[in-house]
Tab-separated table of C-alpha atoms in Angstrom:
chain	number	residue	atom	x	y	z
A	104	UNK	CA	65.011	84.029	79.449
A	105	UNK	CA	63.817	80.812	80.976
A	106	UNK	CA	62.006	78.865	78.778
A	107	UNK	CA	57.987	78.269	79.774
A	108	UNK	CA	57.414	75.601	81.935
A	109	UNK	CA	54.295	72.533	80.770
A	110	UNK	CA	52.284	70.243	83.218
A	111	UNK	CA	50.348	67.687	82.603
A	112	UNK	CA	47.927	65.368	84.537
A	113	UNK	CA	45.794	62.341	83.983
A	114	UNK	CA	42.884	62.637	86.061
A	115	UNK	CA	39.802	60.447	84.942
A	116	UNK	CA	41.525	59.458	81.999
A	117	UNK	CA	43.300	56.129	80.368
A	118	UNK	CA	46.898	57.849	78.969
A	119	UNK	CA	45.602	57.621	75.975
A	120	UNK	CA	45.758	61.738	75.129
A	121	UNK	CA	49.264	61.556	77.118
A	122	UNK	CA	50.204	58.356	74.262
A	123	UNK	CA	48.804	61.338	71.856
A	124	UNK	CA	51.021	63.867	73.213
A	125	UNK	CA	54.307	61.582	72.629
A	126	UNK	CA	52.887	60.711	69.185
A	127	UNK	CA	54.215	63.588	67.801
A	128	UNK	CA	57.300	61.857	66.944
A	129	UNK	CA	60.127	63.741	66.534
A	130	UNK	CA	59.389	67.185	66.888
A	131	UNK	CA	59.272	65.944	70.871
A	132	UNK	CA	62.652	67.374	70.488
A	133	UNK	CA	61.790	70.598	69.405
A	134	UNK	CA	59.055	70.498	72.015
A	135	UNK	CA	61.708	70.402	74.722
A	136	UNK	CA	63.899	72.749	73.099
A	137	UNK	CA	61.069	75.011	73.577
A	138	UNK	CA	59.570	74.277	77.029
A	139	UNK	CA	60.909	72.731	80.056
A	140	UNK	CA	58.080	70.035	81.619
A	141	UNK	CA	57.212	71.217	85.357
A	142	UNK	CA	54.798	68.211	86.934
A	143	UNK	CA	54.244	65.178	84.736
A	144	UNK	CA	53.725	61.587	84.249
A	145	UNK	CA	56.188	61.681	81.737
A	146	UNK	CA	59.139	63.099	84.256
A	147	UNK	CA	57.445	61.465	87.162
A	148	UNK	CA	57.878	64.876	89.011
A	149	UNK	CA	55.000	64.704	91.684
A	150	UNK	CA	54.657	68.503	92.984
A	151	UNK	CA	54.859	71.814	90.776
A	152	UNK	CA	58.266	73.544	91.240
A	153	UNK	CA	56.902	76.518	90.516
A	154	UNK	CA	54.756	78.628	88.087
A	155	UNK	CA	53.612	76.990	85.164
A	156	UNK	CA	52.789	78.896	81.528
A	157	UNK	CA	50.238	75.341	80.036
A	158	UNK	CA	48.895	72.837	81.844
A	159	UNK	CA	47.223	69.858	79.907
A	160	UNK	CA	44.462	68.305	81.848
A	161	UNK	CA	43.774	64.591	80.286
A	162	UNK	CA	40.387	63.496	82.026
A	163	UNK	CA	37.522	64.621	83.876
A	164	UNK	CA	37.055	64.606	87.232
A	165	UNK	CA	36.154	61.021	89.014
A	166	UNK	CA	37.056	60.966	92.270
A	167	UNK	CA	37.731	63.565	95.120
A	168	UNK	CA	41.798	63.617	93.783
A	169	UNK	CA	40.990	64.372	90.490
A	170	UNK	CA	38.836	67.689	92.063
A	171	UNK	CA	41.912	68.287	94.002
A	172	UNK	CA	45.050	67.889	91.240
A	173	UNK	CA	42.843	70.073	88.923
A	174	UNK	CA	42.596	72.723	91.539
A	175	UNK	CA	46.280	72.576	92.105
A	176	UNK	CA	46.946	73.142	88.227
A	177	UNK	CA	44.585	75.734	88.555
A	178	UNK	CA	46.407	77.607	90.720
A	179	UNK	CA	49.646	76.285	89.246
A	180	UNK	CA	49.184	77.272	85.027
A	181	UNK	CA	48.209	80.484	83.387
A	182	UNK	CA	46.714	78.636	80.783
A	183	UNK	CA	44.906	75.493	81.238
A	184	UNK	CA	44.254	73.227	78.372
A	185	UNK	CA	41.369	69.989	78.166
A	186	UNK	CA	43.345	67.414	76.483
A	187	UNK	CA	40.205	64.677	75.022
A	188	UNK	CA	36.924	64.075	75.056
A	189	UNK	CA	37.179	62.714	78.986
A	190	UNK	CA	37.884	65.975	80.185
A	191	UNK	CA	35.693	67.774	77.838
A	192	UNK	CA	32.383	65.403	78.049
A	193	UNK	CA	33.315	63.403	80.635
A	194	UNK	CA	34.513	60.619	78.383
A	195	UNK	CA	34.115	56.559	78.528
A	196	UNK	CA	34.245	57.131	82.727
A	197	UNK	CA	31.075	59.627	82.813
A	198	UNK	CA	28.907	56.187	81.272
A	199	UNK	CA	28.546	55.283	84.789
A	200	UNK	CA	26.738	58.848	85.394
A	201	UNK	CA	23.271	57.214	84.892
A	202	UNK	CA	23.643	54.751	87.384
A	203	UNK	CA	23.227	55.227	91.268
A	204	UNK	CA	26.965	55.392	92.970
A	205	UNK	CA	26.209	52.096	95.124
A	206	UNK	CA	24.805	50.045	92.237
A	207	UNK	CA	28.361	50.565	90.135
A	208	UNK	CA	30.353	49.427	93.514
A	209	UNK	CA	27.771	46.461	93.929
A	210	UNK	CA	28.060	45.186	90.072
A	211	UNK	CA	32.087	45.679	90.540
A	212	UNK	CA	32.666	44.143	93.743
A	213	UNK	CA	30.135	42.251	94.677
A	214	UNK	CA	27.576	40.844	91.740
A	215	UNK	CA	29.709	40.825	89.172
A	216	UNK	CA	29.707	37.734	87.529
A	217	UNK	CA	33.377	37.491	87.259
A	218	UNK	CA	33.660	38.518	91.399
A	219	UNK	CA	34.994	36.522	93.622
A	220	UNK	CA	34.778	38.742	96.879
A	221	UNK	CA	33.904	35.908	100.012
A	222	UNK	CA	33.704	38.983	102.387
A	223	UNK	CA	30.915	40.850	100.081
A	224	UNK	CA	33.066	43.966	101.214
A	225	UNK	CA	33.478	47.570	99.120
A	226	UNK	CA	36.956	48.771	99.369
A	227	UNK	CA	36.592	51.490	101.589
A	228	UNK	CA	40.539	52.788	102.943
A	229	UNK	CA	41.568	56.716	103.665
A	230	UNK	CA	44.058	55.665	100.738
A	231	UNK	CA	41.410	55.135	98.172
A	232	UNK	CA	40.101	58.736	96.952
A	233	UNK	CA	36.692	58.635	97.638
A	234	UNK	CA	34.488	58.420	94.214
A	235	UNK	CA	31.982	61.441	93.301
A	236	UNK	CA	28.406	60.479	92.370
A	237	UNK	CA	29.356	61.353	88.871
A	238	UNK	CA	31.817	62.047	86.384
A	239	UNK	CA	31.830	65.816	85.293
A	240	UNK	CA	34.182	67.263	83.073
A	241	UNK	CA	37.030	69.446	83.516
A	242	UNK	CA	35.548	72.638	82.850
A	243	UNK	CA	32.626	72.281	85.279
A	244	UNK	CA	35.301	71.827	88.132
A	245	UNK	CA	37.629	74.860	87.242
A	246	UNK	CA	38.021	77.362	84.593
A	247	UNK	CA	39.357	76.267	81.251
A	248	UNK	CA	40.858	78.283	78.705
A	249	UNK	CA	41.132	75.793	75.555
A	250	UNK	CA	39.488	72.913	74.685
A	251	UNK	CA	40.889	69.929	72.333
A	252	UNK	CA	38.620	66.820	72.163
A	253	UNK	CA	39.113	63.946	70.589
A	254	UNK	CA	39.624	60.124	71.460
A	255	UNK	CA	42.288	61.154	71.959
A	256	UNK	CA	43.010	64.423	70.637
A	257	UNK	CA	45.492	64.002	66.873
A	258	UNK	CA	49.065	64.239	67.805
A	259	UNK	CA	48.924	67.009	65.502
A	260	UNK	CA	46.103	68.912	66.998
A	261	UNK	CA	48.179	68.901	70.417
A	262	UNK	CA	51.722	70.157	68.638
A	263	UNK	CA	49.623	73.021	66.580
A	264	UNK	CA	47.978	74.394	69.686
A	265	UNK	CA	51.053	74.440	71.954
A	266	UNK	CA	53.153	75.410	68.924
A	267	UNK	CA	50.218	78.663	68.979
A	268	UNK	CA	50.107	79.527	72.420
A	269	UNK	CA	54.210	79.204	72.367
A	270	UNK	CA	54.144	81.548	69.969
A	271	UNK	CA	51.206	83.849	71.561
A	272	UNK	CA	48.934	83.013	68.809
A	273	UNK	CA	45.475	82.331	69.087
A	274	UNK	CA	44.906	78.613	68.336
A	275	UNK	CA	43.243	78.136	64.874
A	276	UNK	CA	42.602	74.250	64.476
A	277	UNK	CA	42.036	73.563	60.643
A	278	UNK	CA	38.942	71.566	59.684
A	279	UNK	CA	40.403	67.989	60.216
A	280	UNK	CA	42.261	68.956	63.851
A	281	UNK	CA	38.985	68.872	65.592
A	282	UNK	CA	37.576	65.459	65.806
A	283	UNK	CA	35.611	63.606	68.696
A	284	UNK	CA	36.690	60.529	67.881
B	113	UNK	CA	5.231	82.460	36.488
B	114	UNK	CA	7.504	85.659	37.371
B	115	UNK	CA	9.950	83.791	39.722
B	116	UNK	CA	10.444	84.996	43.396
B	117	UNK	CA	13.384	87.235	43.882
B	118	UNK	CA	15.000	87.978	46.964
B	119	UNK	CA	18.254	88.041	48.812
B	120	UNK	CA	20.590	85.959	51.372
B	121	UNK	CA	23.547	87.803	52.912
B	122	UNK	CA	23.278	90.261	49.884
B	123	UNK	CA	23.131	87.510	47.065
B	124	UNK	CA	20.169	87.902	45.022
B	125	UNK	CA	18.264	84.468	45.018
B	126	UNK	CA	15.339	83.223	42.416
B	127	UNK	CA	12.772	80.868	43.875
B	128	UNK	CA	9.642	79.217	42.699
B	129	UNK	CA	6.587	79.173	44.203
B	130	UNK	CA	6.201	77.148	47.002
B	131	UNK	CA	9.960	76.780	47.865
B	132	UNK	CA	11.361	77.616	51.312
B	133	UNK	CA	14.081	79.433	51.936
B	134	UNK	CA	15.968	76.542	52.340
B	135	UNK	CA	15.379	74.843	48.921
B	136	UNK	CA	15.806	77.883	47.395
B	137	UNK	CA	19.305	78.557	49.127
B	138	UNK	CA	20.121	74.805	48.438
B	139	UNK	CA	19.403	75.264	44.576
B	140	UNK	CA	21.696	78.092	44.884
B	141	UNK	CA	24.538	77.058	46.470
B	142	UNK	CA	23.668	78.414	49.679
B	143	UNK	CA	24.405	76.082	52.865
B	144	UNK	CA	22.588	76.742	55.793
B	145	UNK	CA	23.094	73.778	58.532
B	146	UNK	CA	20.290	71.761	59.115
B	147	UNK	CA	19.574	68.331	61.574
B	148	UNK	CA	15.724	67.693	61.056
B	149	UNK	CA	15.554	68.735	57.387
B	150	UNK	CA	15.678	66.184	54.256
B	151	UNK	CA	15.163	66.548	50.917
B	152	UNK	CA	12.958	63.494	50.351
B	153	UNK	CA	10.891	64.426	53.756
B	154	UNK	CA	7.905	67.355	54.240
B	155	UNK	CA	9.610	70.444	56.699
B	156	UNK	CA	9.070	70.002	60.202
B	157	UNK	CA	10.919	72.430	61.624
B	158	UNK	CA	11.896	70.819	65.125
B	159	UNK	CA	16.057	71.472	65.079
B	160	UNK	CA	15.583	75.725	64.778
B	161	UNK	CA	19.696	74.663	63.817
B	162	UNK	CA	18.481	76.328	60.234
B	163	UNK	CA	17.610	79.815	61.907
B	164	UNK	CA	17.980	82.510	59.617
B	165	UNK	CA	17.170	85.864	60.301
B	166	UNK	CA	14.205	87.295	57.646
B	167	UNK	CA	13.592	91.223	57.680
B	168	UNK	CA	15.384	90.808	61.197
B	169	UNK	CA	12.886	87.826	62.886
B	170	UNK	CA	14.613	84.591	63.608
B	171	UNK	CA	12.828	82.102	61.046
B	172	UNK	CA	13.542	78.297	60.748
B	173	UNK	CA	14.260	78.494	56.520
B	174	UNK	CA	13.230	74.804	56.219
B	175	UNK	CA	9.451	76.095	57.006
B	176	UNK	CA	9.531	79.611	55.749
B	177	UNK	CA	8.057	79.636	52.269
B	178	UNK	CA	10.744	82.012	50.190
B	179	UNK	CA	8.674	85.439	48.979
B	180	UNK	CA	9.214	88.313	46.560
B	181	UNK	CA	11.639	91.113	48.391
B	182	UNK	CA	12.820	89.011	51.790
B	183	UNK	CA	16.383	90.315	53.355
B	184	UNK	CA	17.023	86.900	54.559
B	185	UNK	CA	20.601	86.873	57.075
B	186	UNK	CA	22.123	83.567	56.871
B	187	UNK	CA	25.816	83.781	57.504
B	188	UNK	CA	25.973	86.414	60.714
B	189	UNK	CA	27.271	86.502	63.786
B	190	UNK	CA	23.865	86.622	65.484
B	191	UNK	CA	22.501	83.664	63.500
B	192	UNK	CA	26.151	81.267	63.818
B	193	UNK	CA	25.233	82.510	67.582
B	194	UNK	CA	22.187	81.248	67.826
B	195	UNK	CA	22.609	77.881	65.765
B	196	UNK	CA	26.206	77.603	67.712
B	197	UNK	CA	23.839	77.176	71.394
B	198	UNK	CA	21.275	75.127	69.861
B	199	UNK	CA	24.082	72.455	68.932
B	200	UNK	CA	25.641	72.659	72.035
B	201	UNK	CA	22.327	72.215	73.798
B	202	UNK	CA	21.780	68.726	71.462
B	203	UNK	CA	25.107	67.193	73.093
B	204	UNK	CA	24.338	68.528	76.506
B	205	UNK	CA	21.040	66.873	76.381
B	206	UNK	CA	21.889	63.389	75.604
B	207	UNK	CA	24.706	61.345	75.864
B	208	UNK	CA	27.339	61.633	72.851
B	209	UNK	CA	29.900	59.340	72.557
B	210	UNK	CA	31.517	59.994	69.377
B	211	UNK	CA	34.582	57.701	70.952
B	212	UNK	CA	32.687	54.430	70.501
B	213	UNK	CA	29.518	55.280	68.451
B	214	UNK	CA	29.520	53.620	64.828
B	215	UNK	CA	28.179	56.707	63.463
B	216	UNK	CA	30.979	58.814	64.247
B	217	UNK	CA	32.126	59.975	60.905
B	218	UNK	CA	29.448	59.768	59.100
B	219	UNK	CA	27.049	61.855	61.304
B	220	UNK	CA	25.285	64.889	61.074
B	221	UNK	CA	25.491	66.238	64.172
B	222	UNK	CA	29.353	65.384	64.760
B	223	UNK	CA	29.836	66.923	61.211
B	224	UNK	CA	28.074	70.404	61.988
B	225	UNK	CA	29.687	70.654	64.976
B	226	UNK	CA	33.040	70.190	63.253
B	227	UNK	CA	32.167	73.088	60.897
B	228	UNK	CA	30.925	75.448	63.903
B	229	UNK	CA	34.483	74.546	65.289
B	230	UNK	CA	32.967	73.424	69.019
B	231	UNK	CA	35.457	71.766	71.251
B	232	UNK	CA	33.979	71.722	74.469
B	233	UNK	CA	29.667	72.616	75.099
B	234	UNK	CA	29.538	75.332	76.990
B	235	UNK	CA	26.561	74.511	79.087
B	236	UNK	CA	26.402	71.489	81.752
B	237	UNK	CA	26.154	68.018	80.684
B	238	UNK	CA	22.584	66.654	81.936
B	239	UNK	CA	23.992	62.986	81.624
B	240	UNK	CA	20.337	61.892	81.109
B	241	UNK	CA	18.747	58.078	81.762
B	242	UNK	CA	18.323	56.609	78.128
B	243	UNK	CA	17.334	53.284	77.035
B	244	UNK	CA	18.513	51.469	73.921
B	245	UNK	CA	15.792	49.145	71.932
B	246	UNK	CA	18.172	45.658	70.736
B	247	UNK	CA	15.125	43.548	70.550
B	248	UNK	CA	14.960	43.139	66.656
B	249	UNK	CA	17.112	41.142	65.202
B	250	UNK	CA	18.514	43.490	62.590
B	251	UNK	CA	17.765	46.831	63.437
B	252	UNK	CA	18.249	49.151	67.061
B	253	UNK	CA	17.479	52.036	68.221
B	254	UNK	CA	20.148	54.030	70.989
B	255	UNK	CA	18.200	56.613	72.302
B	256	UNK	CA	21.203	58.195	74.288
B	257	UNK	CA	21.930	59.782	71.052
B	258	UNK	CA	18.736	60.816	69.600
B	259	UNK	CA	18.102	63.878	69.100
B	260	UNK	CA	14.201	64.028	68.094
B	261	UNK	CA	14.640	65.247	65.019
B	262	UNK	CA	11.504	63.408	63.907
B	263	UNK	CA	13.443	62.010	60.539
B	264	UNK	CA	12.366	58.441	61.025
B	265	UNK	CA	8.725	59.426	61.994
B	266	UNK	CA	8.186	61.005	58.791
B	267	UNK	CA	10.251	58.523	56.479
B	268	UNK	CA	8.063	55.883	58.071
B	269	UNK	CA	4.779	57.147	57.729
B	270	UNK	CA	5.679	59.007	54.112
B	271	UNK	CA	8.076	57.077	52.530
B	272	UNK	CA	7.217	53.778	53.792
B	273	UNK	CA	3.997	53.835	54.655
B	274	UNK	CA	4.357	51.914	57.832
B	275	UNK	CA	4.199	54.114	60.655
B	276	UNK	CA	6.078	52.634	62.876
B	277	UNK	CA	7.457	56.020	65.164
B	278	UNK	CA	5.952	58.453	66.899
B	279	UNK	CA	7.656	60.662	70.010
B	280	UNK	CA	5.732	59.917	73.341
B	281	UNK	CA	6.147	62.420	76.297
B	282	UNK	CA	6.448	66.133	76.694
B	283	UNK	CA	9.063	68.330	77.005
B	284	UNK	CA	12.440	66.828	78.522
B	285	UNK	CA	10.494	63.491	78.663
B	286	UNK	CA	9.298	63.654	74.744
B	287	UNK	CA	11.207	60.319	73.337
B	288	UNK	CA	11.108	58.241	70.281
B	289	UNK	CA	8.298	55.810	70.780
B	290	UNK	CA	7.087	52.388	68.607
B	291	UNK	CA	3.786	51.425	67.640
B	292	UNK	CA	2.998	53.662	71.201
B	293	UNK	CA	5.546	51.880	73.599
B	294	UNK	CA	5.793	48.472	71.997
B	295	UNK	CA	9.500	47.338	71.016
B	296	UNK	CA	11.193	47.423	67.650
B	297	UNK	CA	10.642	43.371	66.827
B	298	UNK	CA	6.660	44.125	67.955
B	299	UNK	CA	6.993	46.324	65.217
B	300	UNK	CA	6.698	45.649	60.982
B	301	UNK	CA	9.891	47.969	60.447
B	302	UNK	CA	12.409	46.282	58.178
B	303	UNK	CA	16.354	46.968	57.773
B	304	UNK	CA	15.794	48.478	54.346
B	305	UNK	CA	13.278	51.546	55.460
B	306	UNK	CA	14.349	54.434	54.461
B	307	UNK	CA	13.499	55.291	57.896
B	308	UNK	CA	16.779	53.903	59.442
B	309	UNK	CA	19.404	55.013	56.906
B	310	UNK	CA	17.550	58.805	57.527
B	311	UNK	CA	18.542	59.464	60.894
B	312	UNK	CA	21.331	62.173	60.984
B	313	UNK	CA	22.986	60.712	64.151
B	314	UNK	CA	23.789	57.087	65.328
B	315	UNK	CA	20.236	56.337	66.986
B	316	UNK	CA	18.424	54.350	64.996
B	317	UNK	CA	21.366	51.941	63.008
B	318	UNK	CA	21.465	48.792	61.313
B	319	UNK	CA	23.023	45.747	63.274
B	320	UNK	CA	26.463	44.266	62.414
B	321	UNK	CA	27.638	46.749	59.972
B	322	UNK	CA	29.242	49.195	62.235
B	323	UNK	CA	32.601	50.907	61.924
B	324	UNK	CA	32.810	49.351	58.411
B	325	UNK	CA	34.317	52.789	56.772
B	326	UNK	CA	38.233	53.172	57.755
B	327	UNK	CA	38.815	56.267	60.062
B	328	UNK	CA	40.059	59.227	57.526
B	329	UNK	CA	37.631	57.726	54.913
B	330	UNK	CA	34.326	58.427	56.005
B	331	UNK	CA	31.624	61.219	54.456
B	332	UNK	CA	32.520	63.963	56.787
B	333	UNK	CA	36.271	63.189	57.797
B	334	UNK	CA	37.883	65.019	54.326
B	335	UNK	CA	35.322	67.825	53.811
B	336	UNK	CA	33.206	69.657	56.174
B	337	UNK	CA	29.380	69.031	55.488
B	338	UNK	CA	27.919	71.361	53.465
B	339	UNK	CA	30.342	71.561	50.935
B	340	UNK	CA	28.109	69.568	48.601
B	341	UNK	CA	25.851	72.236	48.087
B	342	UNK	CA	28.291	75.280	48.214
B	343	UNK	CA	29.881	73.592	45.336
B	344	UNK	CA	27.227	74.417	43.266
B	345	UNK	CA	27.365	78.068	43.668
B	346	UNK	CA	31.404	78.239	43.051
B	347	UNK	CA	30.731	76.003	40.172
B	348	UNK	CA	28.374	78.336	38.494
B	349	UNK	CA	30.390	81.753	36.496
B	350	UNK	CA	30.804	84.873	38.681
């Protein structure tokens, strides 16, 4: 039987969940023993190869990309994991949320007191995804089935709840496993 | 006096006169999750996170006096239900960073919504416009996370005897006001009022002693809060 395939993405996000992913040490080895990775960072493979069992969604949704990758996992993964606080509650990037759009661009590009921008210009290319007006989390974009927040989430909190779903057991995170920061 | 007997989840309770449910369940090991209620302030009933079900109404126990023969539900699925919304609401409705906030750890909220087991609120963030008060030089107040719990307006007037809070505004607008919209160094608050160290969440904190407790040390990171006061009951002889 093939083994299940894992994705993962960082939308919104810093790596820091993905850092918490590969800080389960070695039972990484056990981890691949049991699943094969499909699209990741940490293979570098860009486009699903096919159907996916878990995908782990670090981040919330930013930027017109991030709406778009999440919708692809969506239709990619039977099961779609939050991996943080980012793509539960928006995270660190979601403190811009109060502010008007323009003003953020205006204090990063062009009043900033650290700036030096002659032109006054806001990057504005068809490369750069565009921004939304705010940061919104994972689950208000797509359907999530699991949630595991944290700053990031405990290595250990990751490993137990794949370890579950592996095993096609409900996830049961002791008291300790669940933290927000 | 003939003390009051009646029951929580099936456990026969004694209270004296004048107790709420709450104190009574407290004295007897009984946790039931609170945010606005203290033992050294009056009840105010402004959280509803205590909501227990007596004779089958939802009462807040921190304002219902305990009487002789009440079937008071504590522990159900209808009451975890309704507490369960009204902490999710609390996050959704101001802006909870637990990532950078120095009361992370050693908060209230954060704590009860590690013992509910909440990952992720189930209702839309509202990302609301907050202001923080910095202008005193030891004390400020972040009212991103405040959750109006009304624990420094009472501490203040009661236990200090200053008065220095009140909550201006109605509704979604209602917000922790000073001296009626002056700023915290206008004000004759002090860093040792009990009114600072009272609030449950990091809103109102003392300067420069943040993030002073290692991570894995702090009140709530071992045991889950409430465990204080169930210890009493699994002290006491079956």
């Amino acid at each position: 039987m093939a083994k299940p395939r894992v994705a993962t993405t960082s939308l919104a996000g810093c790596f820091g969940c993905h850092m918490s992913l590969l800080d389960i040490d070695e039972r990484i080895l056990e981890l691949v023993e049991l699943v094969d990775f499909d699209k990741s960072p940490i293979n570098d493979i860009k486009a699903f190869t096919g159907r996916c069992t878990v995908g782990l969604i670090e981040g919330g949704c930013a930027n017109e990309e991030n709406v778009r990758v999440l919708r692809d996992f969506r239709a990619h993964c039977d099961i779609l994991i939050s991996l943080g606080d980012c793509a539960t509650m928006g995270g660190i990037p979601a403190l811009r949320n109060q502010i008007p759009l323009r003003e953020c661009l205006e204090e990063a590009y062009v009043h900033g007191i650290t700036v030096y921008n002659p032109s006054g210009s806001i990057p504005d290319d068809n490369e750069i995804p565009l921004l939304l007006d705010q940061v919104r989390p994972a689950q208000e974009v797509v359907k999530m089935d699991y949630h595991l927040p944290g700053c990031p989430p405990p290595a250990d909190t990751i490993w137990e709840a794949l370890v579950a779903l592996l095993a096609n057991k409900p996830i049961e995170l002791p008291y300790g496993l669940i933290k927000y920061d | 006096m003939n003390p009051i007997k009646f029951t929580i989840d099936g456990i026969r309770i004694e209270a004296t006169a004048g107790q709420t449910i709450m104190e009574a369940a407290d004295a007897a090991g009984i946790y039931i999750p609170r945010l606005c209620a203290h033992p050294e302030l009056k009840p105010y009933g402004s959280c509803r996170v205590c909501t227990v079900l007596v004779n089958g109404r939802p009462q807040s126990s921190c304002t219902q006096p305990a009487s002789d023969g009440l079937v008071v539900e504590n522990n159900s699925e209808q009451t975890q239900h309704i507490r369960r919304d009204i902490i999710e609401m609390l996050f959704v409705e101001g802006n909870h960073y637990c990532m950078f906030c120095e009361k992370s750890g050693n908060c209230e909220l954060q704590a009860i919504a590690y013992r509910f087991g909440i990952t992720a609120p189930k209702f839309a963030l509202q990302f609301p416009a907050q202001n923080v008060d910095a202008t005193h030089p030891d004390i400020f107040i972040d009212r991103n996370r405040c959750i109006l719990c009304a624990r420094c307006v009472r501490a203040s007037r009661d236990i200090d005897g200053k008065n220095v809070f009140q909550f201006l505004g109605r509704g979604a607008k209602r917000h922790l006001g000073i001296n009626s919209d002056a700023n915290l160094k206008n004000s004759n608050i002090d860093v040792t009022d009990r009114a600072i160290g009272i609030c449950p969440v990091g809103a109102l904190l003392p300067k420069r002693v943040g993030f002073h407790t290692a991570v894995g040390q702090r009140l709530y990171d071992i045991e889950p809060i409430g465990t204080a006061i169930e210890r009493r009951r699994s002290a006491e002889p079956a």
